[in-house]
Coordinates of C-alpha atoms and ligand atoms in Angstrom, one line a residue:
M1 CA -33.4 3.0 -19.4
T2 CA -30.0 4.4 -18.8
N3 CA -28.7 8.0 -19.5
R4 CA -25.1 6.8 -19.5
P5 CA -23.2 5.4 -22.5
I6 CA -23.6 1.7 -23.3
L7 CA -20.3 0.0 -23.0
I8 CA -19.5 -3.6 -24.0
A9 CA -16.8 -5.4 -22.1
P10 CA -15.8 -8.9 -23.4
S11 CA -14.7 -11.1 -20.5
I12 CA -11.2 -12.5 -21.1
L13 CA -12.3 -15.6 -19.1
G14 CA -14.3 -16.7 -22.2
A15 CA -11.3 -16.2 -24.6
D16 CA -8.9 -18.8 -25.8
L17 CA -6.1 -18.3 -23.3
G18 CA -3.8 -20.4 -25.3
C19 CA -3.6 -17.6 -27.9
I20 CA -3.8 -14.5 -25.6
D21 CA -2.1 -12.2 -28.0
R22 CA -4.4 -13.1 -30.9
E23 CA -7.4 -12.8 -28.5
A24 CA -6.3 -9.4 -27.3
K25 CA -6.0 -8.2 -30.9
R26 CA -9.4 -9.6 -31.7
I27 CA -11.0 -7.7 -28.8
Q28 CA -9.2 -4.5 -29.9
E29 CA -10.6 -4.8 -33.4
S30 CA -14.1 -5.8 -32.2
G31 CA -15.3 -2.3 -31.4
A32 CA -15.8 -3.2 -27.7
E33 CA -15.0 -0.3 -25.4
W34 CA -13.6 -2.2 -22.4
V35 CA -12.0 -5.6 -21.5
H36 CA -13.2 -7.4 -18.4
I37 CA -10.6 -9.4 -16.4
D38 CA -11.8 -11.9 -13.8
V39 CA -9.4 -12.5 -10.9
M40 CA -10.4 -15.5 -8.7
D41 CA -8.4 -16.7 -5.7
G42 CA -10.0 -20.1 -4.9
H43 CA -11.2 -18.7 -1.5
F44 CA -13.7 -16.0 -2.2
V45 CA -15.0 -18.2 -5.1
P46 CA -14.5 -21.9 -5.7
N47 CA -12.3 -21.4 -8.7
I48 CA -8.8 -20.0 -9.6
S49 CA -8.3 -18.0 -12.7
F50 CA -5.4 -15.5 -13.1
G51 CA -3.7 -12.6 -11.3
V52 CA -1.6 -9.5 -11.7
N53 CA 0.5 -11.0 -14.6
M54 CA -2.6 -11.3 -16.8
V55 CA -3.4 -7.6 -16.3
R56 CA 0.3 -6.6 -17.0
T57 CA 0.3 -8.8 -20.1
L58 CA -3.0 -7.3 -21.5
R59 CA -1.7 -3.8 -20.7
R60 CA 1.3 -4.6 -22.8
L61 CA -0.6 -6.2 -25.6
M62 CA -3.5 -3.8 -25.7
G63 CA -2.0 -0.3 -25.4
E64 CA -4.6 2.2 -24.2
A65 CA -7.5 -0.2 -23.9
T66 CA -9.6 0.2 -20.8
L67 CA -8.9 -2.7 -18.5
D68 CA -11.8 -3.4 -16.1
V69 CA -10.6 -5.8 -13.4
H70 CA -13.0 -7.8 -11.3
L71 CA -11.4 -9.0 -8.0
M72 CA -13.2 -12.1 -6.8
I73 CA -10.7 -12.5 -3.9
E74 CA -10.9 -12.5 -0.1
Q75 CA -8.5 -9.6 0.6
P76 CA -8.8 -7.1 -2.2
D77 CA -7.2 -4.3 -0.1
R78 CA -4.0 -6.3 0.1
Y79 CA -3.6 -6.6 -3.7
A80 CA -5.4 -3.5 -5.1
N81 CA -2.2 -1.6 -5.5
D82 CA -0.5 -4.4 -7.4
F83 CA -3.3 -4.5 -9.9
I84 CA -3.3 -0.7 -10.4
E85 CA 0.5 -0.7 -11.0
A86 CA 0.0 -3.6 -13.5
G87 CA -2.3 -1.3 -15.5
A88 CA -5.9 -1.7 -14.2
D89 CA -8.1 1.3 -15.1
C90 CA -11.1 0.1 -13.0
L91 CA -11.0 -2.2 -10.0
N92 CA -14.2 -3.9 -8.9
I93 CA -14.0 -5.2 -5.3
H94 CA -16.7 -7.3 -3.6
L95 CA -18.8 -6.1 -0.7
E96 CA -18.9 -9.6 0.6
A97 CA -15.1 -10.1 0.8
R98 CA -13.0 -9.8 3.9
H99 CA -12.0 -6.2 4.0
Q100 CA -13.4 -2.7 4.8
S101 CA -15.1 -1.8 1.6
A102 CA -15.2 1.9 2.2
R103 CA -11.5 2.1 2.9
T104 CA -10.6 -0.1 -0.1
L105 CA -12.7 2.0 -2.5
E106 CA -11.2 5.2 -1.2
S107 CA -7.6 4.0 -1.6
I108 CA -8.4 2.8 -5.2
R109 CA -9.7 6.2 -6.1
Q110 CA -6.7 8.0 -4.4
K111 CA -4.4 6.1 -6.8
G112 CA -6.3 7.5 -9.8
C113 CA -8.1 4.2 -10.6
R114 CA -11.9 3.9 -11.1
A115 CA -13.4 2.2 -8.0
G116 CA -16.2 -0.3 -8.5
L117 CA -18.3 -2.1 -5.9
A118 CA -19.4 -5.6 -6.9
I119 CA -22.4 -7.4 -5.3
N120 CA -23.5 -11.0 -5.5
P121 CA -27.0 -11.9 -6.6
A122 CA -28.1 -12.6 -3.0
T123 CA -26.6 -9.3 -1.5
L124 CA -29.3 -6.7 -0.8
L125 CA -28.8 -3.3 -2.3
K126 CA -29.3 -1.6 1.0
H127 CA -25.8 -2.8 2.1
A128 CA -24.2 -1.1 -1.0
V129 CA -26.1 2.2 -0.9
P130 CA -24.0 3.9 1.8
L131 CA -20.9 3.1 -0.3
L132 CA -22.2 4.6 -3.6
P133 CA -20.6 8.0 -3.0
L134 CA -17.2 6.3 -3.0
C135 CA -17.9 4.4 -6.3
D136 CA -17.5 5.1 -10.0
Q137 CA -19.3 1.9 -10.9
L138 CA -21.6 -0.7 -9.3
L139 CA -21.2 -4.2 -10.6
C140 CA -24.3 -6.4 -10.2
M141 CA -23.6 -10.1 -10.5
T142 CA -26.3 -11.9 -12.4
V143 CA -24.7 -15.3 -11.7
N144 CA -23.0 -16.6 -8.6
P145 CA -19.4 -15.6 -9.2
G146 CA -16.8 -18.2 -10.0
F147 CA -17.5 -19.5 -13.5
G148 CA -18.3 -18.3 -16.9
G149 CA -21.1 -19.9 -18.9
Q150 CA -23.8 -19.9 -16.2
P151 CA -27.4 -19.0 -16.9
F152 CA -28.5 -15.4 -16.2
M153 CA -30.5 -14.8 -13.0
K154 CA -33.3 -12.5 -14.0
E155 CA -34.4 -12.2 -10.3
V156 CA -31.5 -9.6 -10.0
L157 CA -33.2 -7.2 -12.4
P158 CA -35.3 -5.4 -9.7
K159 CA -32.2 -4.7 -7.8
I160 CA -30.6 -3.1 -10.8
R161 CA -33.7 -1.0 -11.4
E162 CA -33.7 0.2 -7.8
A163 CA -29.9 1.0 -8.0
R164 CA -30.4 3.1 -11.1
E165 CA -33.3 5.0 -9.4
I166 CA -31.2 5.8 -6.4
I167 CA -28.3 6.8 -8.5
L168 CA -30.5 9.2 -10.6
R169 CA -32.2 10.6 -7.6
Q170 CA -28.9 11.4 -5.8
N171 CA -27.4 12.6 -9.1
Y172 CA -24.4 10.3 -8.6
Q173 CA -22.2 9.7 -11.7
I174 CA -22.1 6.0 -11.5
D175 CA -22.1 3.3 -14.1
I176 CA -24.0 0.0 -13.5
T177 CA -22.3 -3.1 -14.8
V178 CA -24.1 -6.5 -15.3
D179 CA -21.9 -9.5 -15.2
G180 CA -23.0 -13.1 -15.8
G181 CA -25.0 -14.8 -18.5
V182 CA -25.3 -11.6 -20.6
N183 CA -26.2 -12.3 -24.3
D184 CA -28.5 -11.0 -27.0
E185 CA -31.6 -12.4 -25.2
T186 CA -30.8 -11.1 -21.7
A187 CA -29.0 -7.8 -22.4
P188 CA -32.2 -5.9 -23.3
S189 CA -33.7 -6.5 -19.9
C190 CA -30.4 -5.3 -18.3
I191 CA -30.4 -2.1 -20.2
G192 CA -34.2 -1.6 -19.6
S193 CA -33.5 -1.9 -15.9
G194 CA -30.8 0.7 -16.0
A195 CA -27.5 -1.0 -16.5
N196 CA -25.1 0.5 -19.0
I197 CA -22.0 -1.7 -19.0
L198 CA -22.5 -5.2 -20.4
V199 CA -19.8 -7.8 -19.5
S200 CA -20.1 -10.9 -21.7
G201 CA -17.8 -13.9 -21.9
S202 CA -19.0 -17.2 -23.1
H203 CA -21.6 -15.7 -25.4
L204 CA -19.3 -13.3 -27.3
F205 CA -16.4 -15.7 -27.6
A206 CA -18.6 -18.5 -28.9
Q207 CA -19.3 -16.5 -32.0
P208 CA -17.0 -17.0 -35.0
D209 CA -16.8 -13.2 -35.6
L210 CA -16.3 -11.3 -32.4
A211 CA -16.8 -7.9 -34.1
Q212 CA -20.2 -9.0 -35.4
A213 CA -21.1 -10.4 -32.0
V214 CA -20.2 -7.1 -30.3
A215 CA -22.2 -5.2 -32.9
K216 CA -25.2 -7.4 -32.4
L217 CA -25.1 -7.1 -28.6
R218 CA -24.8 -3.3 -29.0
S219 CA -27.7 -3.1 -31.3
V220 CA -30.1 -5.1 -29.1
A221 CA -28.9 -3.1 -26.1
T222 CA -29.4 0.3 -27.9
A223 CA -32.9 -0.8 -29.1
A224 CA -33.9 -1.7 -25.6
N225 CA -32.7 1.7 -24.3
V226 CA -34.8 3.6 -26.9
S227 CA -37.9 1.6 -26.1
G228 CA -37.3 1.8 -22.4
Ligands
DX5_1 C1 -18.2 -14.9 -13.4 C2 -17.4 -13.7 -13.9 C3 -17.9 -13.2 -15.2 C4 -17.8 -14.2 -16.4 C5 -18.9 -14.0 -17.3 O1 -17.8 -15.1 -12.1 O2 -17.4 -12.6 -13.1 O3 -17.2 -12.0 -15.6 O4 -16.6 -14.1 -17.1 O5 -19.0 -15.0 -18.1 P1 -20.3 -15.3 -18.9 O6 -20.6 -14.2 -19.8 O7 -20.0 -16.6 -19.7 O8 -21.4 -15.6 -17.9
ZN2 ZN1 -16.5 -10.6 -13.8

Protein backbone atom coordinates (compact mmCIF):
# COMPACT_ATOMS: atom_id res chain seq x y z
CA MET A 1 0.00 0.00 0.00
CA THR A 2 1.03 3.57 -0.50
CA ASN A 3 -0.29 6.71 1.17
CA ARG A 4 1.15 8.86 -1.60
CA PRO A 5 -0.62 9.78 -4.85
CA ILE A 6 -0.31 7.27 -7.66
CA LEU A 7 1.40 8.88 -10.64
CA ILE A 8 1.80 7.43 -14.12
CA ALA A 9 4.93 8.33 -16.08
CA PRO A 10 5.06 7.15 -19.70
CA SER A 11 8.69 6.57 -20.71
CA ILE A 12 9.57 8.48 -23.87
CA LEU A 13 11.99 5.67 -24.76
CA GLY A 14 8.94 3.64 -25.79
CA ALA A 15 7.49 6.42 -27.98
CA ASP A 16 7.85 6.90 -31.71
CA LEU A 17 10.85 9.24 -31.77
CA GLY A 18 10.26 9.98 -35.44
CA CYS A 19 7.19 11.97 -34.44
CA ILE A 20 8.24 13.46 -31.13
CA ASP A 21 5.87 16.43 -31.32
CA ARG A 22 2.88 14.17 -31.94
CA GLU A 23 3.99 11.81 -29.15
CA ALA A 24 4.44 14.74 -26.72
CA LYS A 25 0.89 15.85 -27.47
CA ARG A 26 -0.43 12.30 -27.08
CA ILE A 27 1.18 12.05 -23.62
CA GLN A 28 -0.21 15.45 -22.60
CA GLU A 29 -3.70 14.38 -23.60
CA SER A 30 -3.40 10.92 -22.02
CA GLY A 31 -4.04 11.94 -18.41
CA ALA A 32 -0.56 10.81 -17.31
CA GLU A 33 0.92 13.07 -14.63
CA TRP A 34 4.61 12.81 -15.51
CA VAL A 35 6.88 12.07 -18.46
CA HIS A 36 9.93 9.86 -17.92
CA ILE A 37 13.07 10.58 -19.96
CA ASP A 38 15.84 7.96 -20.03
CA VAL A 39 19.32 9.32 -20.63
CA MET A 40 21.93 6.64 -21.44
CA ASP A 41 25.61 7.26 -22.11
CA GLY A 42 26.90 3.94 -23.46
CA HIS A 43 29.18 3.61 -20.40
CA PHE A 44 27.00 3.23 -17.34
CA VAL A 45 24.65 1.12 -19.48
CA PRO A 46 25.39 -0.67 -22.76
CA ASN A 47 23.13 1.61 -24.79
CA ILE A 48 22.99 5.24 -25.92
CA SER A 49 19.68 7.07 -25.98
CA PHE A 50 19.38 10.85 -25.81
CA GLY A 51 20.66 13.83 -23.87
CA VAL A 52 20.05 17.42 -22.84
CA ASN A 53 18.47 18.32 -26.20
CA MET A 54 15.64 15.87 -25.69
CA VAL A 55 14.79 17.46 -22.33
CA ARG A 56 14.91 20.94 -23.84
CA THR A 57 12.72 19.84 -26.75
CA LEU A 58 10.11 18.21 -24.51
CA ARG A 59 10.08 21.26 -22.24
CA ARG A 60 9.33 23.41 -25.28
CA LEU A 61 6.69 21.03 -26.62
CA MET A 62 5.01 20.18 -23.33
CA GLY A 63 4.74 23.45 -21.44
CA GLU A 64 4.26 22.81 -17.74
CA ALA A 65 4.43 18.99 -17.87
CA THR A 66 6.53 17.37 -15.15
CA LEU A 67 9.71 16.02 -16.73
CA ASP A 68 11.22 13.15 -14.74
CA VAL A 69 14.75 12.60 -16.02
CA HIS A 70 16.57 9.31 -15.36
CA LEU A 71 20.32 9.68 -15.77
CA MET A 72 21.88 6.31 -16.58
CA ILE A 73 25.29 7.93 -17.00
CA GLU A 74 28.68 7.54 -15.33
CA GLN A 75 29.20 11.09 -14.09
CA PRO A 76 25.79 12.56 -13.26
CA ASP A 77 27.39 15.33 -11.15
CA ARG A 78 29.06 16.67 -14.28
CA TYR A 79 25.84 17.02 -16.26
CA ALA A 80 23.12 17.59 -13.63
CA ASN A 81 23.10 21.33 -14.05
CA ASP A 82 22.71 21.13 -17.84
CA PHE A 83 19.63 18.93 -17.44
CA ILE A 84 18.12 21.24 -14.83
CA GLU A 85 18.66 24.26 -17.06
CA ALA A 86 17.09 22.37 -19.96
CA GLY A 87 13.90 21.97 -17.92
CA ALA A 88 14.10 18.80 -15.79
CA ASP A 89 11.75 18.86 -12.79
CA CYS A 90 13.17 15.68 -11.25
CA LEU A 91 16.64 14.24 -11.72
CA ASN A 92 17.22 10.59 -10.83
CA ILE A 93 20.88 9.70 -10.45
CA HIS A 94 22.28 6.20 -9.92
CA LEU A 95 23.89 5.12 -6.68
CA GLU A 96 26.15 2.81 -8.70
CA ALA A 97 27.53 5.57 -10.96
CA ARG A 98 30.98 7.16 -10.57
CA HIS A 99 30.25 10.16 -8.33
CA GLN A 100 29.54 11.06 -4.71
CA SER A 101 25.80 10.44 -4.53
CA ALA A 102 25.23 12.59 -1.43
CA ARG A 103 26.92 15.58 -2.97
CA THR A 104 25.08 15.20 -6.28
CA LEU A 105 21.69 14.86 -4.57
CA GLU A 106 22.34 17.95 -2.47
CA SER A 107 23.38 20.04 -5.44
CA ILE A 108 20.29 18.96 -7.42
CA ARG A 109 18.04 20.06 -4.56
CA GLN A 110 19.88 23.33 -4.12
CA LYS A 111 18.98 24.18 -7.70
CA GLY A 112 15.29 23.73 -6.96
CA CYS A 113 14.95 20.36 -8.71
CA ARG A 114 13.54 17.19 -7.14
CA ALA A 115 16.35 14.77 -6.33
CA GLY A 116 15.89 11.08 -7.02
CA LEU A 117 18.15 8.18 -6.17
CA ALA A 118 17.97 5.22 -8.56
CA ILE A 119 19.12 1.73 -7.62
CA ASN A 120 19.70 -1.29 -9.82
CA PRO A 121 17.95 -4.60 -9.10
CA ALA A 122 21.08 -6.09 -7.53
CA THR A 123 21.84 -3.10 -5.29
CA LEU A 124 21.00 -3.66 -1.65
CA LEU A 125 18.68 -1.16 -0.01
CA LYS A 126 21.07 -0.69 2.93
CA HIS A 127 23.38 1.29 0.63
CA ALA A 128 20.58 3.74 -0.21
CA VAL A 129 19.13 4.18 3.29
CA PRO A 130 21.69 6.73 4.57
CA LEU A 131 20.94 8.88 1.49
CA LEU A 132 17.15 8.91 1.87
CA PRO A 133 17.05 12.21 3.82
CA LEU A 134 18.59 13.83 0.74
CA CYS A 135 15.98 12.40 -1.66
CA ASP A 136 12.53 13.33 -2.89
CA GLN A 137 12.14 10.03 -4.67
CA LEU A 138 13.69 6.56 -4.73
CA LEU A 139 13.67 4.84 -8.12
CA CYS A 140 13.79 1.06 -7.90
CA MET A 141 14.81 -0.56 -11.17
CA THR A 142 12.83 -3.70 -11.91
CA VAL A 143 14.98 -4.54 -14.95
CA ASN A 144 18.70 -4.11 -15.47
CA PRO A 145 18.91 -0.59 -16.91
CA GLY A 146 19.70 0.03 -20.55
CA PHE A 147 16.76 -1.14 -22.62
CA GLY A 148 13.01 -0.88 -22.74
CA GLY A 149 10.86 -3.96 -23.23
CA GLN A 150 12.52 -6.28 -20.73
CA PRO A 151 10.56 -8.55 -18.39
CA PHE A 152 9.73 -7.33 -14.88
CA MET A 153 11.96 -8.71 -12.10
CA LYS A 154 9.56 -9.56 -9.30
CA GLU A 155 12.45 -10.41 -6.98
CA VAL A 156 12.86 -6.62 -6.47
CA LEU A 157 9.45 -6.36 -4.75
CA PRO A 158 10.66 -7.19 -1.20
CA LYS A 159 13.18 -4.33 -1.50
CA ILE A 160 10.39 -1.92 -2.45
CA ARG A 161 8.33 -3.09 0.51
CA GLU A 162 11.26 -2.61 2.87
CA ALA A 163 11.95 0.86 1.45
CA ARG A 164 8.33 1.90 1.96
CA GLU A 165 8.43 0.61 5.56
CA ILE A 166 11.58 2.60 6.33
CA ILE A 167 10.18 5.72 4.67
CA LEU A 168 6.94 5.47 6.69
CA ARG A 169 8.75 4.75 9.94
CA GLN A 170 11.07 7.72 9.50
CA ASN A 171 8.22 9.91 8.26
CA TYR A 172 10.18 10.87 5.14
CA GLN A 173 8.18 12.49 2.33
CA ILE A 174 9.59 10.27 -0.42
CA ASP A 175 7.95 8.82 -3.51
CA ILE A 176 8.92 5.37 -4.72
CA THR A 177 9.20 4.86 -8.47
CA VAL A 178 9.22 1.49 -10.22
CA ASP A 179 10.90 1.41 -13.60
CA GLY A 180 11.12 -1.56 -15.96
CA GLY A 181 8.55 -4.04 -17.21
CA VAL A 182 5.59 -2.22 -15.64
CA ASN A 183 2.24 -3.18 -17.18
CA ASP A 184 -1.32 -4.04 -16.11
CA GLU A 185 -0.16 -7.42 -14.75
CA THR A 186 2.89 -6.22 -12.81
CA ALA A 187 1.69 -2.80 -11.56
CA PRO A 188 -0.62 -4.16 -8.82
CA SER A 189 2.27 -5.92 -7.05
CA CYS A 190 4.35 -2.72 -7.26
CA ILE A 191 1.62 -0.63 -5.66
CA GLY A 192 0.89 -3.39 -3.15
CA SER A 193 4.56 -3.28 -2.14
CA GLY A 194 4.46 0.48 -1.62
CA ALA A 195 5.54 2.09 -4.88
CA ASN A 196 3.48 5.06 -6.08
CA ILE A 197 5.08 6.23 -9.34
CA LEU A 198 4.74 3.84 -12.28
CA VAL A 199 7.10 4.32 -15.20
CA SER A 200 5.95 2.42 -18.26
CA GLY A 201 7.36 2.51 -21.78
CA SER A 202 6.84 -0.40 -24.16
CA HIS A 203 3.54 -1.46 -22.60
CA LEU A 204 1.83 1.94 -22.81
CA PHE A 205 3.11 2.84 -26.27
CA ALA A 206 2.14 -0.55 -27.70
CA GLN A 207 -1.54 0.31 -27.13
CA PRO A 208 -3.40 2.07 -29.93
CA ASP A 209 -5.05 4.50 -27.49
CA LEU A 210 -2.57 5.93 -24.98
CA ALA A 211 -5.25 7.63 -22.86
CA GLN A 212 -7.11 4.34 -22.50
CA ALA A 213 -3.88 2.51 -21.65
CA VAL A 214 -3.03 5.09 -18.95
CA ALA A 215 -6.57 4.86 -17.54
CA LYS A 216 -6.37 1.07 -17.41
CA LEU A 217 -2.98 1.11 -15.69
CA ARG A 218 -4.31 3.63 -13.20
CA SER A 219 -7.40 1.57 -12.49
CA VAL A 220 -5.48 -1.66 -11.77
CA ALA A 221 -3.03 0.33 -9.62
CA THR A 222 -5.78 2.04 -7.65
CA ALA A 223 -7.59 -1.25 -7.11
CA ALA A 224 -4.38 -2.79 -5.76
CA ASN A 225 -3.96 0.11 -3.35
CA VAL A 226 -7.46 -0.31 -1.94
CA SER A 227 -7.08 -4.05 -1.44
CA GLY A 228 -3.54 -3.67 -0.11
C1 LIG B 1 15.22 1.08 -18.78
C2 LIG B 1 14.61 2.43 -18.57
C3 LIG B 1 13.14 2.43 -18.49
C4 LIG B 1 12.44 1.98 -19.73
C5 LIG B 1 11.22 1.26 -19.30
O1 LIG B 1 16.60 1.14 -18.63
O2 LIG B 1 15.09 3.03 -17.39
O3 LIG B 1 12.63 3.70 -18.10
O4 LIG B 1 12.05 3.03 -20.58
O5 LIG B 1 10.70 0.63 -20.41
P1 LIG B 1 9.71 -0.58 -20.28
O6 LIG B 1 8.48 -0.07 -19.62
O7 LIG B 1 9.52 -0.98 -21.69
O8 LIG B 1 10.37 -1.66 -19.45
ZN1 LIG C 1 14.03 4.93 -16.68
